[in-house]
Every structure is written in C-alpha cells, then in structure tokens.
Coordinates of C-alpha atoms in Angstrom, one line a residue:
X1 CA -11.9 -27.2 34.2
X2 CA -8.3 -27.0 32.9
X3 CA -7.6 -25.0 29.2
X4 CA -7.6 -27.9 27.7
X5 CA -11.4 -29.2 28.5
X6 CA -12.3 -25.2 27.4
X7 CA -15.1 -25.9 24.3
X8 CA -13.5 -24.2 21.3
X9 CA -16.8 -22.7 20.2
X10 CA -17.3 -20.9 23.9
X11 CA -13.6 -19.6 23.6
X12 CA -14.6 -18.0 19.8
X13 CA -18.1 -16.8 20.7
X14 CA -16.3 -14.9 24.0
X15 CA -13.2 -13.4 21.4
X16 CA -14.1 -9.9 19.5
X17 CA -13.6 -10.8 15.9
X18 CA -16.4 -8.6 14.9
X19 CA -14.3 -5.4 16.0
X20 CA -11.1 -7.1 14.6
X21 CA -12.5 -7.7 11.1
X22 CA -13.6 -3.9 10.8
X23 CA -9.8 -3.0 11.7
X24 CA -8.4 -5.5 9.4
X25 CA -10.3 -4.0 6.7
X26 CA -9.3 -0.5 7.7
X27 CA -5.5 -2.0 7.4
X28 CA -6.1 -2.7 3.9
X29 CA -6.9 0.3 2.8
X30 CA -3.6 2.1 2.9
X31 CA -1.6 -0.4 1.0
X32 CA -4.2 -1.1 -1.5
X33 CA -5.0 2.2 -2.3
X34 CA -1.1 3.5 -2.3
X35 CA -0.4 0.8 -5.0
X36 CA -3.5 1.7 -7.1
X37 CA -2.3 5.5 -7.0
X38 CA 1.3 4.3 -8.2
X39 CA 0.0 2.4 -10.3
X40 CA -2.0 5.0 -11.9
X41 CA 0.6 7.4 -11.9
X42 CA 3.7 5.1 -13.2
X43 CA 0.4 4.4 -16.2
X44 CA 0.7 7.6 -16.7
X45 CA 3.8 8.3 -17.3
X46 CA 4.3 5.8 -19.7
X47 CA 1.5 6.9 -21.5
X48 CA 2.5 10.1 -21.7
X49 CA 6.0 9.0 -22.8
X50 CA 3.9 7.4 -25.9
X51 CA 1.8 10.7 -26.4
X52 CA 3.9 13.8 -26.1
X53 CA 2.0 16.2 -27.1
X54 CA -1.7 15.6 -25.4
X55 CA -2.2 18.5 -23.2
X56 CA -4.8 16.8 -20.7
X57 CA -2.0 14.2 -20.0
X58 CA 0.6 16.9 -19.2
X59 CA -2.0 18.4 -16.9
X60 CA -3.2 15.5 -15.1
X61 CA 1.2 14.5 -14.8
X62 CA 1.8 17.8 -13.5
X63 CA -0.9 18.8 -11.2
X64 CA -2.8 15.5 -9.8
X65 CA 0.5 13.2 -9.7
X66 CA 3.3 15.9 -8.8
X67 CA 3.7 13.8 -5.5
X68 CA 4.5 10.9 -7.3
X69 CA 7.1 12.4 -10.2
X70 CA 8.7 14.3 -7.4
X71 CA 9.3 11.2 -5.5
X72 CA 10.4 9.2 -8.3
X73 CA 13.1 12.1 -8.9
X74 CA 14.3 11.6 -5.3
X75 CA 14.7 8.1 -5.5
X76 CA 16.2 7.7 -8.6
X77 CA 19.5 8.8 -6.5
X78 CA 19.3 5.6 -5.0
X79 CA 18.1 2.8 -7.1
X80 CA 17.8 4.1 -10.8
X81 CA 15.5 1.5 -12.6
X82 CA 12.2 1.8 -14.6
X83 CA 9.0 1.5 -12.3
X84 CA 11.3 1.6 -9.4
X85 CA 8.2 3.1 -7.3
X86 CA 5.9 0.3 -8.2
X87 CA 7.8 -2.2 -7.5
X88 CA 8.6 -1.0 -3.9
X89 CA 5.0 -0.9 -3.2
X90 CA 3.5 -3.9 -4.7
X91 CA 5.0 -6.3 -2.7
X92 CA 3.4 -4.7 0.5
X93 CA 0.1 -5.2 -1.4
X94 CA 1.6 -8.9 -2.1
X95 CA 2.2 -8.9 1.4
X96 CA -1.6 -7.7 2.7
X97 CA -3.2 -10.3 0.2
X98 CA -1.2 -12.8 1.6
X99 CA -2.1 -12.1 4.9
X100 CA -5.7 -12.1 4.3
X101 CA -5.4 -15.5 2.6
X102 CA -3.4 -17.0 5.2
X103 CA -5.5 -15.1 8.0
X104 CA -2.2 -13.6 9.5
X105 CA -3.2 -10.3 10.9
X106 CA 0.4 -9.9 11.5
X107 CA 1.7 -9.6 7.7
X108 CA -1.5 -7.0 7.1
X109 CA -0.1 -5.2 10.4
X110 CA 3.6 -4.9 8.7
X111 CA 2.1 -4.1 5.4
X112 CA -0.1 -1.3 6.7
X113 CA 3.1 0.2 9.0
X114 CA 5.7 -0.3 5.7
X115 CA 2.9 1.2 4.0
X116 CA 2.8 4.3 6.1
X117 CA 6.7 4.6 6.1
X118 CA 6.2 5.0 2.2
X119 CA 3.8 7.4 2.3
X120 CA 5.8 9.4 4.7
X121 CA 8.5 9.1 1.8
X122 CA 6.2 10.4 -0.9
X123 CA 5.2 13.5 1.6
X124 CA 8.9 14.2 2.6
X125 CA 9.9 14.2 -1.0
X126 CA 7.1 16.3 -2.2
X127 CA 7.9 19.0 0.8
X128 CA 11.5 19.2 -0.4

C-alpha cells in the first residue's frame, strides 16, 4: 500500500489531536490574558486621567498595575504614542484568533513565544 492508497480517516484516528488541542488551548492563555491585563490597566489609566481625585483608582494604579505604568515609562523612550502598550499586544491576540480560525497551530505558536518576549519586557522593566 503506497501513501497515497492510506484511508484518511485511519491516518486521523492514529494522529494525537486530543493532546494537541489541550496544548493549543494552553497557548492561548498567555496572549489572551496579557492583552486583557493591558487592557485593564491602559482602562485604567484613562479613567483615572478623567477622575483625579478618587483614591481607590490611585490605589488600584499604584499597587495592582505598577508593572504596567513602569513599563509604559520605559517604552515611552522608544515609541512615545498614546496606548503604545496595547497596541503592541493586540495584534498577538489578533494573531492567536487568527490562528484558531484558520487552524494554524503555527501563528498560535508565534503568538504565544512573542507573547512571552513581552512579558519578559514588562518583568525587566519592573526590576529596573
């Protein structure tokens, strides 16, 4: 029997997509959830640019996203625009959605290793 005679259905039944799926989904986690926490915290600070003077806001800027305005700080020597973070992480969120709905594991792979390089960014900057 040559690959060509093979019976598709034998040659998916014999590949592991099971285990594949569950580490897919494990791959979206990190972009999705980096982009809701930027998200959040660029929210924030808009908000709080509206409200001055609410003291829960100042806490939750300060202590819960210091990661986040520290970052921003160390970027802003580089490119100096308005949601600068967000819009450096959305399009690996772009990219992981696109992926799922084109069933390209390798854009969720690039997407979850971009995604990590960013995150390394935000823990560098917060360090320093």
């Amino acid at each position: 029997m040559t690959r060509r005679e093979l019976d598709r259905d034998k040659l998916k039944s014999a590949t592991p997509w099971p285990v594949l799926q569950e580490t897919i989904r494990l791959e979206l986690v990190g972009p999705l959830l980096l982009l809701c926490a930027v998200a959040a915290a660029e929210t924030l600070a808009y908000v709080l640019a509206e409200n001055p003077s609410s003291a829960v806001l100042w806490y939750v800027n300060l202590e819960v996203f210091s990661i986040f305005r520290k970052s921003r700080v160390a970027l802003s020597s580089y490119v100096n625009f308005p949601f600068a973070q967000l819009l450096i992480i959305s399009p690996l969120a772009f990219l992981v959605l696109g992926g799922i709905a084109l069933r390209r594991n390798l854009l969720i792979a690039i997407s979850s290793n971009l995604t990590l390089i960013c995150v390394g960014f935000l823990l560098f900057s917060w360090h320093h």
